[in-house]
PDB file of C-alpha atoms (C1' of nucleotides) in Angstrom:
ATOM      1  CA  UNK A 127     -24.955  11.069 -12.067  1.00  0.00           C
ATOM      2  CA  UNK A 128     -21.829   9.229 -10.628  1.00  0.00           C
ATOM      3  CA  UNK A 129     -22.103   5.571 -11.296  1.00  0.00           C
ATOM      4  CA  UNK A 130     -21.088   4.347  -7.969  1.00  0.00           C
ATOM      5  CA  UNK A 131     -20.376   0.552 -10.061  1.00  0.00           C
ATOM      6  CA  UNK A 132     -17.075   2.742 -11.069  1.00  0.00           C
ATOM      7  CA  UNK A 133     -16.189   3.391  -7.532  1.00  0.00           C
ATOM      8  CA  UNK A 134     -15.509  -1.006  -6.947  1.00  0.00           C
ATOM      9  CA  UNK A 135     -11.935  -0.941  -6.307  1.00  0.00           C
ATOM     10  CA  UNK A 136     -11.150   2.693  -6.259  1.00  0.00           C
ATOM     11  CA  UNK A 137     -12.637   2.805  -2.296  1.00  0.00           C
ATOM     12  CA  UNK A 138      -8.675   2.054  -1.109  1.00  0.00           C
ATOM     13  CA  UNK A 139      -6.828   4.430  -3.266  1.00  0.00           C
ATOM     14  CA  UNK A 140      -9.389   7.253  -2.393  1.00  0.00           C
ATOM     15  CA  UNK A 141      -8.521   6.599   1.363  1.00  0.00           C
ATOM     16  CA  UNK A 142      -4.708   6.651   0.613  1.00  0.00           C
ATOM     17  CA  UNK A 143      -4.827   9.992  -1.755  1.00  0.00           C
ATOM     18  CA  UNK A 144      -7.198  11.438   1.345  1.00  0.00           C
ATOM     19  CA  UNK A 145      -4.522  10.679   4.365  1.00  0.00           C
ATOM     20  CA  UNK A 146      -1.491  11.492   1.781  1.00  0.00           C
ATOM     21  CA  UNK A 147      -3.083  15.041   1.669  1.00  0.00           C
ATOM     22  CA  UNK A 148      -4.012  15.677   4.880  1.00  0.00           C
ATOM     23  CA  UNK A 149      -1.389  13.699   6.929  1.00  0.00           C
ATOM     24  CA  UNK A 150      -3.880  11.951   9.119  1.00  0.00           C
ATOM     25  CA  UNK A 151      -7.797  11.979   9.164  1.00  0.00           C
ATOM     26  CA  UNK A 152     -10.743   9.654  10.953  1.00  0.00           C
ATOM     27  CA  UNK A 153     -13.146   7.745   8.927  1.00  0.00           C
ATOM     28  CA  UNK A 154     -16.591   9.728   9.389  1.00  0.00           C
ATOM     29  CA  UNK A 155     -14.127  12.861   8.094  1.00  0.00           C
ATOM     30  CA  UNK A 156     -12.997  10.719   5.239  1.00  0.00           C
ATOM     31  CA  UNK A 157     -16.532  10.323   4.333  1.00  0.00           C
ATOM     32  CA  UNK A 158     -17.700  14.048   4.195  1.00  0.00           C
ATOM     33  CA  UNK A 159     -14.127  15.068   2.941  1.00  0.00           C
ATOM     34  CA  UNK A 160     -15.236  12.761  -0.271  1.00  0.00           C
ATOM     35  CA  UNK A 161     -18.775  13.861  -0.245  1.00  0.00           C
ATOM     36  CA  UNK A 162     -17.098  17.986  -0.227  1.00  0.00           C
ATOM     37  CA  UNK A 163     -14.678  17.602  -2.738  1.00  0.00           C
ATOM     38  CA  UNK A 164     -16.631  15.589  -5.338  1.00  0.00           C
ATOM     39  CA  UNK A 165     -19.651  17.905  -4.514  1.00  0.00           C
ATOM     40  CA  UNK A 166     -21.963  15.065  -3.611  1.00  0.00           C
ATOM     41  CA  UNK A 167     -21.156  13.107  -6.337  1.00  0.00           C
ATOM     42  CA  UNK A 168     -19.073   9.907  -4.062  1.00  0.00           C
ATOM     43  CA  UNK A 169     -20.426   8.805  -0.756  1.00  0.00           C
ATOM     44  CA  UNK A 170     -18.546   6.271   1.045  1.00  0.00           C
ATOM     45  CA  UNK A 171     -20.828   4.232   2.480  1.00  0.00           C
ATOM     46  CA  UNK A 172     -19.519   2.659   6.139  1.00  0.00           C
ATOM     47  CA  UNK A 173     -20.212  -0.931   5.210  1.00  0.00           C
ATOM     48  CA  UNK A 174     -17.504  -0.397   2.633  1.00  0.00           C
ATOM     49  CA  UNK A 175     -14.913   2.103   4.626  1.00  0.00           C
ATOM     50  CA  UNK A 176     -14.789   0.597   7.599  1.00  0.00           C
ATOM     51  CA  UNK A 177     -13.486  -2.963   6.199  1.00  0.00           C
ATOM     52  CA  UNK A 178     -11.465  -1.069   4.121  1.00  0.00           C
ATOM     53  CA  UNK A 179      -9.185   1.052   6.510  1.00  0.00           C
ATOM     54  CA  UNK A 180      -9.347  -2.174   8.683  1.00  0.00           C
ATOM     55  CA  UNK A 181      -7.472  -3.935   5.940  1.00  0.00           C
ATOM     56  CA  UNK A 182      -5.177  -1.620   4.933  1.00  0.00           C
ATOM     57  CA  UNK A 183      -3.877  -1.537   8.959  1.00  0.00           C
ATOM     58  CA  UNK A 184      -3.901  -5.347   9.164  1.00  0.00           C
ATOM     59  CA  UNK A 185      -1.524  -4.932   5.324  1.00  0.00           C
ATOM     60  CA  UNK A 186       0.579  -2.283   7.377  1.00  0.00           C
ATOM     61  CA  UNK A 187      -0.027   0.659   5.093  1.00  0.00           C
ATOM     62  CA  UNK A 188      -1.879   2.724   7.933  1.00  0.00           C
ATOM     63  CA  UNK A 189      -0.721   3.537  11.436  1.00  0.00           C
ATOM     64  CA  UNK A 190      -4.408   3.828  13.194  1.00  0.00           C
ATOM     65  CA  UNK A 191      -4.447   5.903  17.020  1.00  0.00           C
ATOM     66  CA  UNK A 192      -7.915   6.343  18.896  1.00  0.00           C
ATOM     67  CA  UNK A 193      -8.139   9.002  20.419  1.00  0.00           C
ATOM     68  CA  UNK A 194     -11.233  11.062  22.523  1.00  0.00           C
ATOM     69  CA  UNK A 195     -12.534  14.551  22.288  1.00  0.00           C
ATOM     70  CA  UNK A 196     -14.858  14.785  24.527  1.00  0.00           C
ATOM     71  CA  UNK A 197     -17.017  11.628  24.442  1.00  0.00           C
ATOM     72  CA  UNK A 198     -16.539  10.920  21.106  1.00  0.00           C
ATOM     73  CA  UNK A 199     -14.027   8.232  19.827  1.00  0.00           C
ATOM     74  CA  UNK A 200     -11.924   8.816  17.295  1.00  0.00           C
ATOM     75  CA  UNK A 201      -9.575   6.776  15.315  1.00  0.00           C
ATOM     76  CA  UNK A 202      -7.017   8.746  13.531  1.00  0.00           C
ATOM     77  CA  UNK A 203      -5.700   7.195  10.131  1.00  0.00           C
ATOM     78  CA  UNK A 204      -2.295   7.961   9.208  1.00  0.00           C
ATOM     79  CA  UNK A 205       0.048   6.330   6.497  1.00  0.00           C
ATOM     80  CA  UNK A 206       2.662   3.817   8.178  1.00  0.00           C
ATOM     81  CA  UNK A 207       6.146   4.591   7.238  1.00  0.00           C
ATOM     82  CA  UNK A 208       6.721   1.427   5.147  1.00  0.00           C
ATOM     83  CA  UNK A 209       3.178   2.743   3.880  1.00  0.00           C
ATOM     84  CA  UNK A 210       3.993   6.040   2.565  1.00  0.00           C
ATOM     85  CA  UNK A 211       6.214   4.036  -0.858  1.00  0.00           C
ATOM     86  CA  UNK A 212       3.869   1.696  -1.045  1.00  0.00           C
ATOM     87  CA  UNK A 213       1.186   4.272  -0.973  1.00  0.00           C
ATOM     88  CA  UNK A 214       2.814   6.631  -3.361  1.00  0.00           C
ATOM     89  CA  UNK A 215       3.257   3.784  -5.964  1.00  0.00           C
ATOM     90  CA  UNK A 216      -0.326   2.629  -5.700  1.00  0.00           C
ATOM     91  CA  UNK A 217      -1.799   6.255  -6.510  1.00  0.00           C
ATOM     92  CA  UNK A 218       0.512   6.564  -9.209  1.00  0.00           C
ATOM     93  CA  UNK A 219      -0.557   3.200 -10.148  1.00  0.00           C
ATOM     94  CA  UNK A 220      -4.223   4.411 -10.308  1.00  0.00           C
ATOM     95  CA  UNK A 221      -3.197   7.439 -11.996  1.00  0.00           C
ATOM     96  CA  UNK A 222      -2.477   5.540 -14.943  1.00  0.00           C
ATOM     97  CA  UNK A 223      -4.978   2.982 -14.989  1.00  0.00           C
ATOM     98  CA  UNK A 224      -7.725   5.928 -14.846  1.00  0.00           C
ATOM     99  CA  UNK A 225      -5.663   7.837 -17.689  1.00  0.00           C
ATOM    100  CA  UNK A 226      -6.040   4.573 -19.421  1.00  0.00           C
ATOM    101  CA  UNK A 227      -9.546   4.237 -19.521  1.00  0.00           C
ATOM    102  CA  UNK A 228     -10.241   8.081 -20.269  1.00  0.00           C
ATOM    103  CA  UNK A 229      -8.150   7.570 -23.215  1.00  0.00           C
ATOM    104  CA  UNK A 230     -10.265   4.690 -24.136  1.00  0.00           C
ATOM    105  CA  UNK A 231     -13.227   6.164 -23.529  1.00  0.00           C
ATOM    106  CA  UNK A 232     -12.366   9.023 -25.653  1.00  0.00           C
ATOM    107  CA  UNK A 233     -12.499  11.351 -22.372  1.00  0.00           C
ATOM    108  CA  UNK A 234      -9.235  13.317 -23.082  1.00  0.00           C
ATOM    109  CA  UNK A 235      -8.978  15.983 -25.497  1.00  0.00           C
ATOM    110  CA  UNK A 236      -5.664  15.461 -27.776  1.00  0.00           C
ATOM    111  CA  UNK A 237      -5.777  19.318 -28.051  1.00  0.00           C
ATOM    112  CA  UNK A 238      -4.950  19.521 -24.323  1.00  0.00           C
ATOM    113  CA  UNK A 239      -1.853  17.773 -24.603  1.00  0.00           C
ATOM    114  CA  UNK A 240      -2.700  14.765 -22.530  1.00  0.00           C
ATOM    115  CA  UNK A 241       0.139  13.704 -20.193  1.00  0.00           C
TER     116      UNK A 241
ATOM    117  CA  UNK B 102       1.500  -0.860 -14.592  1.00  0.00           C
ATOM    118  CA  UNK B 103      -2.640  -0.737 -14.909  1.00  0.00           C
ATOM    119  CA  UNK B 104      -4.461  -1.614 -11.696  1.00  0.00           C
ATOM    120  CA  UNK B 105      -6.907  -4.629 -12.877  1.00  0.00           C
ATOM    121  CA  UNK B 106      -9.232  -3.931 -10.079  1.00  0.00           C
ATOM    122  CA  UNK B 107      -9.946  -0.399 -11.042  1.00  0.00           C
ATOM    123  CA  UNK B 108     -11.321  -2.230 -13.433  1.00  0.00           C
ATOM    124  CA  UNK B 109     -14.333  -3.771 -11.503  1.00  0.00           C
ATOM    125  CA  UNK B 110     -17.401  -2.130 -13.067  1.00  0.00           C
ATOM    126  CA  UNK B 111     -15.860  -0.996 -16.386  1.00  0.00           C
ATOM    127  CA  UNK B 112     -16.276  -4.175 -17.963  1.00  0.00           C
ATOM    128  CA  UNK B 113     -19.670  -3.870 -19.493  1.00  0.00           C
ATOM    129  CA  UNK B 114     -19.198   0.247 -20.475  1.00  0.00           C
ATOM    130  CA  UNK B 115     -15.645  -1.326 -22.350  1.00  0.00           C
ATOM    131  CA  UNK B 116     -17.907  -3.638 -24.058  1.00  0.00           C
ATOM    132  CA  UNK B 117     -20.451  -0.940 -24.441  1.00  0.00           C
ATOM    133  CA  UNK B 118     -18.071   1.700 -26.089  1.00  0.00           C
ATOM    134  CA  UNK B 119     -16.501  -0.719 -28.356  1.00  0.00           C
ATOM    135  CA  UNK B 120     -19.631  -1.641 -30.253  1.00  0.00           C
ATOM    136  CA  UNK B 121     -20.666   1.595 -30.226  1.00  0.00           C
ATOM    137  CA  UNK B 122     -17.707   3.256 -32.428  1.00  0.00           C
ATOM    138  CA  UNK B 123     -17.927  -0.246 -34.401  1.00  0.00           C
ATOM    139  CA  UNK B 124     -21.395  -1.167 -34.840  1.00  0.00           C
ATOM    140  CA  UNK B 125     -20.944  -4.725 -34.290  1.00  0.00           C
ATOM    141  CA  UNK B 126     -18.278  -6.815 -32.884  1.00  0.00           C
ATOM    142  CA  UNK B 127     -17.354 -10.694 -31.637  1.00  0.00           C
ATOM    143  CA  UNK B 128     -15.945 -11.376 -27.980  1.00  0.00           C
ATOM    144  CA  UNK B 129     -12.432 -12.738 -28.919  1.00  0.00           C
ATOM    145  CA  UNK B 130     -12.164  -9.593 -30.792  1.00  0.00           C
ATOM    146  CA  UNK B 131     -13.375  -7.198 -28.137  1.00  0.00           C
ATOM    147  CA  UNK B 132     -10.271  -8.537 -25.756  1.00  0.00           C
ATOM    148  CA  UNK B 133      -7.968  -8.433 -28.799  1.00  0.00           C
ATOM    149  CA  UNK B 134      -9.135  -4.331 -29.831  1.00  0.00           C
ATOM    150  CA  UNK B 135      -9.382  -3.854 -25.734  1.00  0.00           C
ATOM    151  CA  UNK B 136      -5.478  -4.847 -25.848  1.00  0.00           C
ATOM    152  CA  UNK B 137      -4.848  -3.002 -28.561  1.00  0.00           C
ATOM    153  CA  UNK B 138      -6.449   0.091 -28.061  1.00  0.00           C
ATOM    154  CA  UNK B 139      -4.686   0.245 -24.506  1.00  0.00           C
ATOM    155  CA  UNK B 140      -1.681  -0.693 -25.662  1.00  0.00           C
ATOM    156  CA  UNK B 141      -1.870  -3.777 -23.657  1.00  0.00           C
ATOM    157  CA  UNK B 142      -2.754  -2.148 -20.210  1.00  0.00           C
ATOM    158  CA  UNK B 143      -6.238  -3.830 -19.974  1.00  0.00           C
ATOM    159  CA  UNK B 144      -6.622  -7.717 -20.783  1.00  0.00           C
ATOM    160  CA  UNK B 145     -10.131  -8.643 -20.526  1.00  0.00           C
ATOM    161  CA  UNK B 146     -10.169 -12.265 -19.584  1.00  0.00           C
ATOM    162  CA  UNK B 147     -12.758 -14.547 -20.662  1.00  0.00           C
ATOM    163  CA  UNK B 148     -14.225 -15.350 -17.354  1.00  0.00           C
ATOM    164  CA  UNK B 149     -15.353 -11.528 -17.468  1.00  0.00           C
ATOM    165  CA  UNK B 150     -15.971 -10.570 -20.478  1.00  0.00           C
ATOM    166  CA  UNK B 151     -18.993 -13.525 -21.780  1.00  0.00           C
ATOM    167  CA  UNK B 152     -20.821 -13.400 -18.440  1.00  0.00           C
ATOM    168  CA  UNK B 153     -20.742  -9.667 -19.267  1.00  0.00           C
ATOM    169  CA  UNK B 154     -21.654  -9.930 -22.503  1.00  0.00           C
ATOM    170  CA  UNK B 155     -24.553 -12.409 -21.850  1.00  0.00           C
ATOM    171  CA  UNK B 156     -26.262 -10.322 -19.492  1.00  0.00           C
ATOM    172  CA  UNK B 157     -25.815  -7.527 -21.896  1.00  0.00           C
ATOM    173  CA  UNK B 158     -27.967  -9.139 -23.747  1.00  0.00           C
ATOM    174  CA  UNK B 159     -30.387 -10.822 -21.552  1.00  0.00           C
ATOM    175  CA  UNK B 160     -30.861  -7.414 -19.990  1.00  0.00           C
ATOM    176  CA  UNK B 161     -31.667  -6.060 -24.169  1.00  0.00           C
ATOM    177  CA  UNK B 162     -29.278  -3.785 -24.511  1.00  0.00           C
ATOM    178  CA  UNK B 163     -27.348  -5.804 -27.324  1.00  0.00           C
ATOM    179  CA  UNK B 164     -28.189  -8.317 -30.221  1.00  0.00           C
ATOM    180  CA  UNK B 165     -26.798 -11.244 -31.084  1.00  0.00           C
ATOM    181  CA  UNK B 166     -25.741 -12.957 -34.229  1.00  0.00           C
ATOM    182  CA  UNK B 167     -24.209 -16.366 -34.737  1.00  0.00           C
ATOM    183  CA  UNK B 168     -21.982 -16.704 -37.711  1.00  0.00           C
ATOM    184  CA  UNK B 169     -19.545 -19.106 -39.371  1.00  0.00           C
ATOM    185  CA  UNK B 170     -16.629 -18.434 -40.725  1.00  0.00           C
ATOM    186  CA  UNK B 171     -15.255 -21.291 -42.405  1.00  0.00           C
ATOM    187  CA  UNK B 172     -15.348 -23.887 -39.265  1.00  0.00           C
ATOM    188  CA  UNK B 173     -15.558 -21.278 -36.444  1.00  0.00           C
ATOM    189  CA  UNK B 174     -18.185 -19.676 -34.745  1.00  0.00           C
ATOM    190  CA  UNK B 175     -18.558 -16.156 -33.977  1.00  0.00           C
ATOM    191  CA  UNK B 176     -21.110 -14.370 -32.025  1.00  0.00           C
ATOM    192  CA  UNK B 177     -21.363 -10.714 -32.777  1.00  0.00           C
ATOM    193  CA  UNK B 178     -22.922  -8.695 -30.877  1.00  0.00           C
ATOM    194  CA  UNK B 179     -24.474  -5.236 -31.733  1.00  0.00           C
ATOM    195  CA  UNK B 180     -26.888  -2.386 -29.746  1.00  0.00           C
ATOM    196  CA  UNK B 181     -29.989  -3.024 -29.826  1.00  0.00           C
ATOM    197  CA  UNK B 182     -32.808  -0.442 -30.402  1.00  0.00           C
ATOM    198  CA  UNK B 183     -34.367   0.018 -26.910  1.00  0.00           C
ATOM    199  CA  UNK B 184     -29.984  -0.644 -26.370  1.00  0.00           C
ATOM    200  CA  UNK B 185     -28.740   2.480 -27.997  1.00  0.00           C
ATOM    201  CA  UNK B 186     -30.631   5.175 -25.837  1.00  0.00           C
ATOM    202  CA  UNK B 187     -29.628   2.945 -22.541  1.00  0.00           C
ATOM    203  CA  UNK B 188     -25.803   2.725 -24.060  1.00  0.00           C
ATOM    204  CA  UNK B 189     -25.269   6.681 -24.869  1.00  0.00           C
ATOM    205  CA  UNK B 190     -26.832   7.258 -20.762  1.00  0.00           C
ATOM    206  CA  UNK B 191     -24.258   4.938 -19.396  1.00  0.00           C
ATOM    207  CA  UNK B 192     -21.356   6.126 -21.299  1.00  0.00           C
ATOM    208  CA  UNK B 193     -21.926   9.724 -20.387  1.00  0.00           C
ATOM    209  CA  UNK B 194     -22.653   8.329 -16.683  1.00  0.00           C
ATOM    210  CA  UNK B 195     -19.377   6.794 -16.901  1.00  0.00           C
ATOM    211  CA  UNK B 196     -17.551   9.946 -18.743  1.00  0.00           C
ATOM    212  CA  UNK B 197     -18.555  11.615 -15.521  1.00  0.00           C
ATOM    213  CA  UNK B 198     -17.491   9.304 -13.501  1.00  0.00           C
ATOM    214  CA  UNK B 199     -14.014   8.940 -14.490  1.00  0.00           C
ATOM    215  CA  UNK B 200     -14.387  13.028 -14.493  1.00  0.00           C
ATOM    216  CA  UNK B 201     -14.785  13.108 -10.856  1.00  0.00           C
ATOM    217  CA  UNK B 202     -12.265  10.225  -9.967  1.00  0.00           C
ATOM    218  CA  UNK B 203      -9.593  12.403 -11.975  1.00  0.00           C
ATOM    219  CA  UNK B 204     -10.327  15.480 -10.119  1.00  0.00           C
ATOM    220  CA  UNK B 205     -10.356  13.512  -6.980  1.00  0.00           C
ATOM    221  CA  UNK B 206      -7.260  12.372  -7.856  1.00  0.00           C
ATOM    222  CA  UNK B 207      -5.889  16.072  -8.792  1.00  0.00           C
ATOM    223  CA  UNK B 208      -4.951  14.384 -12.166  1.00  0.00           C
ATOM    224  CA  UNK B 209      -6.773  16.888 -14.398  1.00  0.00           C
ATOM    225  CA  UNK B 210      -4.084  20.524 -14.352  1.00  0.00           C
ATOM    226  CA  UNK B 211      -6.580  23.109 -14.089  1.00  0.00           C
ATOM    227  CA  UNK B 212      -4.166  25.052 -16.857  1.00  0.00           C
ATOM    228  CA  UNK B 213      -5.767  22.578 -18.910  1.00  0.00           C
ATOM    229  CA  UNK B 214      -8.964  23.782 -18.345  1.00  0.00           C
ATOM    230  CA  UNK B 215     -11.060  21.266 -16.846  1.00  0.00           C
ATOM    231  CA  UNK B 216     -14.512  20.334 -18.200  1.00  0.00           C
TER     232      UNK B 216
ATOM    233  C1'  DA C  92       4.129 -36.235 -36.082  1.00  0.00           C
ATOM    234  C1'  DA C  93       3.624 -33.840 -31.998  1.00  0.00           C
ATOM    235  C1'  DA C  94       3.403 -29.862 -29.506  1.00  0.00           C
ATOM    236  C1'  DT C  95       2.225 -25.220 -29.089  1.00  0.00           C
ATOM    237  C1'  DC C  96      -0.131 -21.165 -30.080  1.00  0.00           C
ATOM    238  C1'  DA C  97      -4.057 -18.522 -31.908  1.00  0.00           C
ATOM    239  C1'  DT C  98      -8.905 -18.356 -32.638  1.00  0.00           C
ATOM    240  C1'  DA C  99     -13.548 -18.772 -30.520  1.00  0.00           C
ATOM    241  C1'  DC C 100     -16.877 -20.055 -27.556  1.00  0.00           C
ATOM    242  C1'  DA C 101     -18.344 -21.254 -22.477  1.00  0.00           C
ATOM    243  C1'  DT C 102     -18.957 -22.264 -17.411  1.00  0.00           C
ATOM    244  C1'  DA C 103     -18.098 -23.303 -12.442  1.00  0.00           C
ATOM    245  C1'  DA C 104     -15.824 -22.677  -7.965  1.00  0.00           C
ATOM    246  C1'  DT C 105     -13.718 -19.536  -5.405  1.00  0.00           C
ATOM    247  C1'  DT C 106     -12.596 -15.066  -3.831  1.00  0.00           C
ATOM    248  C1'  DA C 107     -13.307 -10.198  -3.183  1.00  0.00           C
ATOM    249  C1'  DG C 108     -15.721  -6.192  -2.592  1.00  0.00           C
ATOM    250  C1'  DT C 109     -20.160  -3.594  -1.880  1.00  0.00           C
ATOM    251  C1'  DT C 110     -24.793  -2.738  -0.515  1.00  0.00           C
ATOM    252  C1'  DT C 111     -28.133  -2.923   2.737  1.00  0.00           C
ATOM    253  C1'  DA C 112     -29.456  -3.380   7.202  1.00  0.00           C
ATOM    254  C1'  DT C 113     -28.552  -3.189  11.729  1.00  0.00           C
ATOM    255  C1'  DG C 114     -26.336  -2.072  16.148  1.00  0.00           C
ATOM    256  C1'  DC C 115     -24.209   0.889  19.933  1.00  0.00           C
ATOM    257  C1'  DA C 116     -23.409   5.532  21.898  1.00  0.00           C
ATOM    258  C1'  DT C 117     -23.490  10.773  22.540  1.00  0.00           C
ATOM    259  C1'  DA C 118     -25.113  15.479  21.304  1.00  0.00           C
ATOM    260  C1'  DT C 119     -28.078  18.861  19.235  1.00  0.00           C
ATOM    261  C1'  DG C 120     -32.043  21.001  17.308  1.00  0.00           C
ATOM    262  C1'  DA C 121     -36.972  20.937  16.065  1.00  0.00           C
TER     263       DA C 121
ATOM    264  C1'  DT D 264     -39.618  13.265  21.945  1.00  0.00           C
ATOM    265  C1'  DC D 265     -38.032  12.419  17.641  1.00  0.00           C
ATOM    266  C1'  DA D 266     -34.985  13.241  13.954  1.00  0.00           C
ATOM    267  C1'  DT D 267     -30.433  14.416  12.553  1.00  0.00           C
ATOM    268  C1'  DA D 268     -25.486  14.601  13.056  1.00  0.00           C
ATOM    269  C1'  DT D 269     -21.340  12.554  14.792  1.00  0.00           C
ATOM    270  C1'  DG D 270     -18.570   8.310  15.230  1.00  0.00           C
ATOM    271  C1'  DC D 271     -17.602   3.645  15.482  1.00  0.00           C
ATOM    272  C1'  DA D 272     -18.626  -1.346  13.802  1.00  0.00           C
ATOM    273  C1'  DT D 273     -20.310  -5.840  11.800  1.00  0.00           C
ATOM    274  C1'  DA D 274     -23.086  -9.413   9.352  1.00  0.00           C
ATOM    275  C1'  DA D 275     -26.012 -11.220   5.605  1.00  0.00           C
ATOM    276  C1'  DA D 276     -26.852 -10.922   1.011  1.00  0.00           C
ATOM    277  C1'  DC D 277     -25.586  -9.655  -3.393  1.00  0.00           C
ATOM    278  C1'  DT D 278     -22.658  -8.676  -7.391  1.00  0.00           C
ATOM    279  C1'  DA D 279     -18.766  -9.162  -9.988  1.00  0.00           C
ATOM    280  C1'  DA D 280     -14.241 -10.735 -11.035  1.00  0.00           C
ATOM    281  C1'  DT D 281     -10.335 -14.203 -10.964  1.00  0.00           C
ATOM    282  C1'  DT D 282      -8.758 -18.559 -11.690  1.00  0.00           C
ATOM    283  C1'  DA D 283      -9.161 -22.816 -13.615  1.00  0.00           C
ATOM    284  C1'  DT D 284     -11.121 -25.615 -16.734  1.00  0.00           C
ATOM    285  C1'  DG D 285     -13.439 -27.408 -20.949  1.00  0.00           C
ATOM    286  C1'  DT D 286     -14.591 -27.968 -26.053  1.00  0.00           C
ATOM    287  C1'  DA D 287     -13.083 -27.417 -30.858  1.00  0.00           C
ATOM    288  C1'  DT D 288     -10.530 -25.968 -35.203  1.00  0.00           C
ATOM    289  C1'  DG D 289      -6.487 -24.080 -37.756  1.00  0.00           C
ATOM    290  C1'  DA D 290      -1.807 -22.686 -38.223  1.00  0.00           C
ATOM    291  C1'  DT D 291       2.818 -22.818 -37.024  1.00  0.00           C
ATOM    292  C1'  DT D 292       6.834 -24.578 -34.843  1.00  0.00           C
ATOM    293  C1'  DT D 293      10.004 -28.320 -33.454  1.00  0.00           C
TER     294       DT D 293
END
DNA sequence: AAATCATACATAATTAGTTTATGCATATGA
DNA sequence: TCATATGCATAAACTAATTATGTATGATTT
């Protein structure tokens, strides 16, 4: 069972790691993208994605262009090009911080050879 | 550099996992093993951590003890009964969890052998 | 002697982020 | 016709964290 407490604060970076991956993607995508590749385990609820990508457009990380196939609106997320550094530092960023706590929560195998 | 608000929501499972490999610890020295243990990376600040540990308590998954040493108070705090069972759940629930934001995060090298 | 830092607790106001609920709109399948 | 899927969005309520204080003692530095 995925506690989705963890997930406060991660919401952003997930978004970022999506669009650096796939160059650009739409929110309702976003959200079954997560749902596929955790196998069910994250859901992105709208009440928190929606605000989210609106913010990081209004901080100038993502580059946001509607577009319509056939009736349906679409708003394609991509990462600005000031965006793509700052992007690039912040998953890092998050790389560390969750290697941090799975070494504190005893979570990584020292017979692995932990990076 | 850590990312404090990955930290949202790991709070009480810090406090959780600390007293469980120690059997009973005080709240200054929960920050100062916290700090230690992550080699700095995580600074749980006060505002955070007594709230947490208070409804830790109120919600009976940990004791309290107040003790004196010489002029100074100390409240340790240590799993309680009903606590324990609760306490292994969310740890595991929380294992997982950092499990899946890893993967998500393609920072687990398959090579490795991912569990 | 005074100031600063470490130990040790605590809370309150503000801010931030999420959940839950709701809303609009089109298309498809039961 | 009603539910489900696609696709956007927001607002109220809730939860949790930061920031800023506050109290008090002991040790160390200036």
């Amino acid at each position: 069972m995925f506690s989705q407490e963890i997930l406060k604060g991660t919401i952003k970076p997930i978004i970022i790691k999506l669009i650096s991956d796939n160059g650009r993607m739409y929110g309702y995508q976003i959200t079954q993208r997560v749902r596929e590749l955790t196998a069910g385990s994250i859901t992105l609820t709208e009440g928190a994605l929606y605000p989210a990508l609106h913010k990081l457009v209004a901080d100038g990380v993502l580059n946001v262009e509607t577009e319509w196939t056939g009736n349906r609106e679409r708003k394609y997320y991509s990462l600005s090009k000031g965006g793509a550094k700052a992007a690039a530092a912040k998953l890092e960023e998050v790389g560390e911080s969750i290697g941090v706590l799975a070494e504190l929560f005893g979570l990584r195998p020292p017979a692995c050879g932990g990076r």
